[in-house]
Amino acid sequence: MNWTFWKKRREPMPAPGQPDWERALLNRLAVEYLDDQRKRRRWSTVFKLLILVYLIGVLIVANSAGLSDAVKVGEDHTALIEVKGVIASDSDASADRVITALRAAFEAKHVKGIILRINSPGGSPVQAGYINDEIKRLKEKYKKDHKDKDMPVYAVAVDLCASGGYYVAVGADAIYVDKASLIGSIGVRIDSFGFQEAMADLGIERRLLTAGANKGILDPFSPLDAAQRDFIQSVLDQLHGQFIDEVKQGRGDKLKGGDELFSGLFWSGQEAVALGLADGFGSSSQVAREIIGAEKIVEYTKKRDLLDSIAKRFGALVGLGMMESLGVSSGLSLPR
């Protein structure tokens, strides 16, 4: 037995043979064990918090060095903006992110041209429409503010520039592709399922209560009658017409195909150039060097803010640390 250990305690070590000597010894050992475990967890939490603070600092520097450094470039350059992935309000290719980057590029002093590098299967027609409209608005504003001087905007398709991705591309002055890129898919779709027959076979009764005769339209467990189908088709046709109008406005007399261009089909980049859906072949570096004339490329893409998700983890870790500091944890408990 280590008697020095007991001398450090406030209470004297009970002499062997006294009543409840074993119980007192066990309780004392348990208390010391729990104290030691709390100290270990406390220091572990502090260490983790320090690492997290360091990582947050690195992310802050990385995020601030992105767009802000691009704006501070003091030599002529081409601004590159990525439109990557599904175009949706909560994605990397959201209208907010792309438009923020576009505005920064238009306002930067040494930008000689803008490239939208698109690798997207499409997405929200509303988000794509926002971007298309803002490209045209910014070009008109720049032209007015700079006495009829134009800011060229080019779309460069990578692997995929389809549907909403192509909707964005037709807002540019020209579209460049690789011969193997996939271009087009000019159409609109709504997906749903019908399970009513399977439910009938299984003897399942659907109980759907609505206020409004068509409120349950497209419910997968209810039949879709002819009137509702016709209504949905009319909405799709209207959206499709808007898409077609934007393509015709953006491409004009360059289009060489017929109605098949707007049927939802897609083509290789080589076919797209022949059909007038694209203007030529070229990568971002080629367009910057040979078309814009500013070989230096600076990325203006508005990156996704990673600090939000980290802040949540940070808050959870802080809460855990506070709980442990207050002694709120599971552990061994012996009766005294």
Coordinates of C-alpha atoms in Angstrom, one line a residue:
M1 CA 0.0 0.0 0.0
N2 CA 1.3 3.5 -1.0
W3 CA 1.0 5.4 2.3
T4 CA 2.4 8.6 0.7
F5 CA -0.7 8.6 -1.5
W6 CA -3.0 8.8 1.5
K7 CA -1.0 11.5 3.2
K8 CA -1.9 13.8 0.3
R9 CA -5.6 13.4 1.1
R10 CA -7.3 15.8 3.5
E11 CA -8.8 12.9 5.5
P12 CA -6.4 10.6 7.4
M13 CA -6.0 7.1 6.2
P14 CA -8.2 4.8 8.4
A15 CA -6.3 2.2 10.3
P16 CA -6.7 -1.4 9.2
G17 CA -9.1 -3.2 11.4
Q18 CA -11.4 -0.3 12.1
P19 CA -15.1 -0.6 11.1
D20 CA -15.8 -0.1 7.4
W21 CA -12.1 0.2 6.6
E22 CA -12.4 -1.8 3.4
R23 CA -15.5 0.3 2.2
A24 CA -13.6 3.5 2.9
L25 CA -10.6 2.3 1.0
L26 CA -12.7 1.3 -2.0
N27 CA -14.6 4.6 -2.0
R28 CA -11.3 6.6 -1.8
L29 CA -9.8 4.6 -4.7
A30 CA -13.0 5.2 -6.8
V31 CA -12.9 8.9 -6.1
E32 CA -9.2 9.2 -7.1
Y33 CA -9.9 7.1 -10.3
L34 CA -12.8 9.4 -11.3
D35 CA -10.8 12.5 -10.6
D36 CA -8.0 11.2 -12.7
Q37 CA -10.3 10.3 -15.6
R38 CA -11.9 13.8 -15.5
K39 CA -8.5 15.4 -15.7
R40 CA -7.5 13.2 -18.6
R41 CA -10.8 14.0 -20.5
R42 CA -10.4 17.7 -19.7
W43 CA -6.9 17.9 -21.2
S44 CA -8.0 15.8 -24.1
T45 CA -10.9 18.2 -24.8
V46 CA -8.6 21.3 -24.5
F47 CA -6.1 19.7 -26.9
K48 CA -8.9 19.0 -29.4
L49 CA -10.3 22.5 -29.1
L50 CA -6.8 23.9 -29.8
I51 CA -6.6 21.8 -33.0
L52 CA -10.0 22.9 -34.1
V53 CA -9.2 26.5 -33.5
Y54 CA -6.1 26.1 -35.6
L55 CA -8.1 24.4 -38.4
I56 CA -10.7 27.2 -38.3
G57 CA -7.9 29.7 -38.6
V58 CA -6.5 27.9 -41.6
L59 CA -9.9 27.8 -43.3
I60 CA -10.5 31.5 -42.6
V61 CA -7.2 32.3 -44.3
A62 CA -7.9 30.0 -47.2
N63 CA -11.4 31.4 -47.8
S64 CA -10.4 35.0 -47.5
A65 CA -7.4 34.4 -49.7
G66 CA -9.7 33.1 -52.5
L67 CA -11.9 35.8 -53.9
S68 CA -10.2 38.7 -52.2
D69 CA -6.8 37.9 -53.6
A70 CA -8.3 37.5 -57.0
V71 CA -9.7 40.9 -56.9
K72 CA -6.3 42.4 -55.8
V73 CA -4.4 40.9 -58.8
G74 CA -2.5 43.8 -60.3
E75 CA -2.0 42.5 -63.9
D76 CA -4.2 41.7 -66.8
H77 CA -5.8 38.3 -66.4
T78 CA -8.7 36.1 -67.3
A79 CA -11.3 35.5 -64.6
L80 CA -12.4 31.8 -64.2
I81 CA -15.7 30.9 -62.6
E82 CA -16.6 27.2 -62.0
V83 CA -20.2 26.0 -62.5
K84 CA -19.7 22.5 -61.3
G85 CA -22.3 19.9 -60.3
V86 CA -26.0 20.2 -59.9
I87 CA -27.3 23.8 -60.2
A88 CA -29.4 24.2 -57.0
S89 CA -29.9 26.8 -54.3
D90 CA -27.8 24.9 -51.8
S91 CA -25.1 23.6 -54.1
D92 CA -21.7 24.8 -55.1
A93 CA -23.2 25.9 -58.4
S94 CA -26.0 27.9 -56.9
A95 CA -27.0 31.2 -58.4
D96 CA -25.8 33.1 -55.3
R97 CA -22.3 31.7 -55.6
V98 CA -22.0 32.1 -59.3
I99 CA -23.5 35.6 -59.4
T100 CA -21.3 36.8 -56.6
A101 CA -18.2 35.6 -58.5
L102 CA -19.5 37.2 -61.7
R103 CA -20.0 40.6 -60.1
A104 CA -16.5 40.5 -58.6
A105 CA -15.0 39.6 -62.0
F106 CA -16.9 42.4 -63.7
E107 CA -15.8 44.9 -61.1
A108 CA -12.2 43.9 -61.0
K109 CA -9.8 46.3 -62.7
H110 CA -7.5 44.0 -64.6
V111 CA -10.0 41.4 -65.9
K112 CA -9.9 41.1 -69.7
G113 CA -12.5 38.4 -70.1
I114 CA -14.5 35.9 -68.1
I115 CA -14.7 32.1 -68.5
L116 CA -17.6 30.1 -67.1
R117 CA -16.2 26.6 -66.9
I118 CA -19.3 24.4 -66.9
N119 CA -19.4 20.8 -65.8
S120 CA -23.0 20.3 -64.9
P121 CA -25.9 18.0 -65.7
G122 CA -28.4 20.8 -65.0
G123 CA -30.7 21.3 -62.1
S124 CA -33.1 24.1 -61.1
P125 CA -34.4 26.1 -64.1
V126 CA -34.9 29.0 -61.7
Q127 CA -31.3 29.0 -60.5
A128 CA -30.0 28.6 -64.1
G129 CA -32.3 31.4 -65.2
Y130 CA -30.9 33.8 -62.5
I131 CA -27.4 33.2 -63.7
N132 CA -28.3 33.6 -67.4
D133 CA -30.2 36.9 -66.6
E134 CA -27.3 38.2 -64.5
I135 CA -24.8 37.6 -67.2
K136 CA -26.8 39.7 -69.6
R137 CA -27.5 42.4 -67.0
L138 CA -23.8 42.7 -66.1
K139 CA -22.7 42.9 -69.7
E140 CA -25.1 45.8 -70.4
K141 CA -24.1 47.6 -67.2
Y142 CA -20.4 47.2 -67.9
K143 CA -20.9 48.4 -71.5
K144 CA -22.7 51.5 -70.2
D145 CA -20.2 52.3 -67.5
H146 CA -17.2 51.8 -69.8
K147 CA -18.5 53.8 -72.8
D148 CA -19.5 50.9 -75.0
K149 CA -16.5 48.7 -74.1
D150 CA -17.5 45.1 -73.9
M151 CA -16.5 42.5 -71.3
P152 CA -16.4 39.1 -73.1
V153 CA -17.9 36.2 -71.3
Y154 CA -17.2 32.7 -72.6
A155 CA -18.6 29.3 -71.6
V156 CA -16.2 26.4 -71.7
A157 CA -17.9 23.0 -71.4
V158 CA -15.9 20.2 -69.7
D159 CA -17.4 16.7 -69.5
L160 CA -21.1 17.7 -69.3
C161 CA -23.0 20.9 -70.2
A162 CA -26.6 19.7 -70.2
S163 CA -30.0 21.0 -69.4
G164 CA -29.6 23.9 -66.9
G165 CA -25.9 23.9 -67.5
Y166 CA -26.6 24.7 -71.1
Y167 CA -29.2 27.2 -70.1
V168 CA -26.3 29.1 -68.3
A169 CA -24.0 28.6 -71.3
V170 CA -26.2 30.3 -73.8
G171 CA -26.0 33.5 -71.8
A172 CA -22.3 33.7 -72.8
D173 CA -20.9 35.3 -76.0
A174 CA -19.6 32.0 -77.2
I175 CA -19.5 28.4 -76.1
Y176 CA -16.3 26.2 -76.4
V177 CA -16.3 22.5 -75.9
D178 CA -14.1 19.4 -76.1
K179 CA -15.0 17.0 -79.0
A180 CA -16.0 14.5 -76.4
S181 CA -18.1 16.8 -74.2
L182 CA -21.8 16.1 -73.9
I183 CA -23.9 19.1 -74.8
G184 CA -27.7 19.8 -75.0
S185 CA -30.6 18.0 -73.2
I186 CA -32.8 21.0 -73.9
G187 CA -36.0 19.9 -72.1
V188 CA -37.9 19.8 -68.8
R189 CA -38.9 16.8 -66.7
I190 CA -40.9 15.9 -63.6
D191 CA -40.3 12.5 -62.0
S192 CA -42.9 10.5 -60.1
F193 CA -44.1 6.9 -59.5
G194 CA -47.5 5.2 -59.3
F195 CA -48.0 2.6 -56.6
Q196 CA -51.8 2.3 -56.6
E197 CA -52.0 -1.1 -58.3
A198 CA -49.3 -2.5 -56.0
M199 CA -51.3 -1.2 -53.0
A200 CA -54.5 -2.8 -54.3
D201 CA -52.7 -6.1 -54.7
L202 CA -51.5 -5.9 -51.1
G203 CA -54.9 -4.8 -49.8
I204 CA -53.6 -1.4 -48.7
E205 CA -56.1 1.4 -48.6
R206 CA -54.8 5.0 -49.3
R207 CA -56.4 7.7 -47.1
L208 CA -55.5 11.1 -48.5
L209 CA -57.4 14.1 -47.2
T210 CA -57.0 17.4 -49.1
A211 CA -58.6 20.8 -49.2
G212 CA -58.5 21.6 -52.9
A213 CA -59.5 19.1 -55.6
N214 CA -55.9 19.0 -57.1
K215 CA -53.9 19.4 -53.9
G216 CA -52.8 15.7 -54.0
I217 CA -51.6 16.0 -57.7
L218 CA -48.6 13.7 -58.3
D219 CA -49.2 11.8 -55.1
P220 CA -47.5 8.5 -56.0
F221 CA -50.2 6.5 -54.1
S222 CA -53.1 8.0 -56.0
P223 CA -54.1 7.6 -59.7
L224 CA -53.3 10.5 -62.0
D225 CA -56.4 11.4 -64.0
A226 CA -56.3 12.8 -67.5
A227 CA -57.1 16.4 -66.5
Q228 CA -54.2 16.5 -64.1
R229 CA -51.9 14.9 -66.6
D230 CA -52.8 17.5 -69.2
F231 CA -52.3 20.3 -66.6
I232 CA -48.8 19.1 -65.7
Q233 CA -47.9 18.7 -69.3
S234 CA -49.0 22.3 -70.0
V235 CA -46.7 23.5 -67.2
L236 CA -43.8 21.5 -68.6
D237 CA -44.5 22.8 -72.1
Q238 CA -44.4 26.4 -70.8
L239 CA -41.1 25.9 -69.1
H240 CA -39.7 24.1 -72.1
G241 CA -40.8 27.1 -74.3
Q242 CA -38.9 29.5 -72.0
F243 CA -35.8 27.3 -72.4
I244 CA -36.1 27.2 -76.1
D245 CA -36.5 31.0 -76.3
E246 CA -33.4 31.5 -74.3
V247 CA -31.4 29.1 -76.5
K248 CA -32.6 30.8 -79.7
Q249 CA -31.9 34.3 -78.2
G250 CA -28.4 33.2 -77.2
R251 CA -27.4 31.3 -80.2
G252 CA -29.4 33.1 -82.9
D253 CA -28.6 32.2 -86.5
K254 CA -25.8 29.9 -85.3
L255 CA -28.3 27.1 -84.8
K256 CA -28.3 24.7 -87.8
G257 CA -30.6 21.9 -86.6
G258 CA -34.3 21.6 -86.4
D259 CA -36.8 20.7 -83.7
E260 CA -34.6 17.8 -82.6
L261 CA -32.3 20.3 -80.9
F262 CA -35.1 20.9 -78.4
S263 CA -36.2 17.4 -77.9
G264 CA -34.1 16.6 -74.9
L265 CA -31.4 14.8 -76.8
F266 CA -27.7 15.5 -76.2
W267 CA -24.7 15.4 -78.5
S268 CA -21.0 15.1 -78.4
G269 CA -19.0 18.3 -78.5
Q270 CA -18.1 17.5 -82.1
E271 CA -21.7 17.2 -83.1
A272 CA -22.7 20.2 -81.0
V273 CA -20.3 22.5 -83.1
A274 CA -21.7 21.1 -86.3
L275 CA -25.3 21.8 -85.1
G276 CA -24.5 25.3 -83.9
L277 CA -25.0 24.5 -80.2
A278 CA -21.3 25.4 -79.6
D279 CA -18.9 27.7 -81.4
G280 CA -15.7 25.7 -81.4
F281 CA -13.2 23.5 -79.5
G282 CA -11.1 24.8 -76.7
S283 CA -10.1 24.4 -73.1
S284 CA -10.1 27.2 -70.5
S285 CA -6.4 27.9 -71.0
Q286 CA -6.8 28.0 -74.8
V287 CA -9.7 30.4 -74.6
A288 CA -7.8 32.6 -72.2
R289 CA -4.7 32.6 -74.3
E290 CA -6.0 32.7 -77.8
I291 CA -9.5 34.3 -77.6
I292 CA -9.3 36.6 -74.6
G293 CA -5.6 37.4 -74.9
A294 CA -4.8 37.2 -71.2
E295 CA -3.1 33.9 -70.5
K296 CA -2.9 34.4 -66.8
I297 CA -6.0 32.8 -65.2
V298 CA -7.3 33.8 -61.8
E299 CA -10.1 31.8 -60.2
Y300 CA -13.0 33.9 -58.9
T301 CA -15.2 31.0 -58.0
K302 CA -17.1 31.6 -54.7
K303 CA -16.2 28.5 -52.7
R304 CA -18.6 26.9 -50.3
D305 CA -18.2 28.3 -46.8
L306 CA -17.0 25.4 -44.7
L307 CA -17.0 27.4 -41.5
D308 CA -20.7 26.8 -40.9
S309 CA -20.4 23.0 -40.6
I310 CA -17.2 23.3 -38.6
A311 CA -18.9 25.8 -36.2
K312 CA -21.5 23.2 -35.5
R313 CA -18.9 20.7 -34.6
F314 CA -17.1 23.3 -32.6
G315 CA -20.2 24.1 -30.6
A316 CA -20.8 20.5 -29.9
L317 CA -17.3 20.0 -28.7
V318 CA -17.4 23.1 -26.5
G319 CA -20.6 21.8 -25.0
L320 CA -19.0 18.4 -24.3
G321 CA -16.0 20.1 -22.7
M322 CA -18.2 22.1 -20.5
M323 CA -20.2 19.0 -19.4
E324 CA -17.0 17.2 -18.6
S325 CA -15.6 20.2 -16.7
L326 CA -18.7 20.3 -14.6
G327 CA -18.3 16.6 -13.9
V328 CA -21.4 15.6 -15.9
S329 CA -20.2 12.2 -17.2
S330 CA -20.7 8.5 -16.8
G331 CA -18.4 6.7 -14.4
L332 CA -18.0 4.3 -11.5
S333 CA -20.1 5.1 -8.5
L334 CA -19.8 3.2 -5.3
P335 CA -22.0 3.6 -2.2
R336 CA -20.3 5.2 0.8

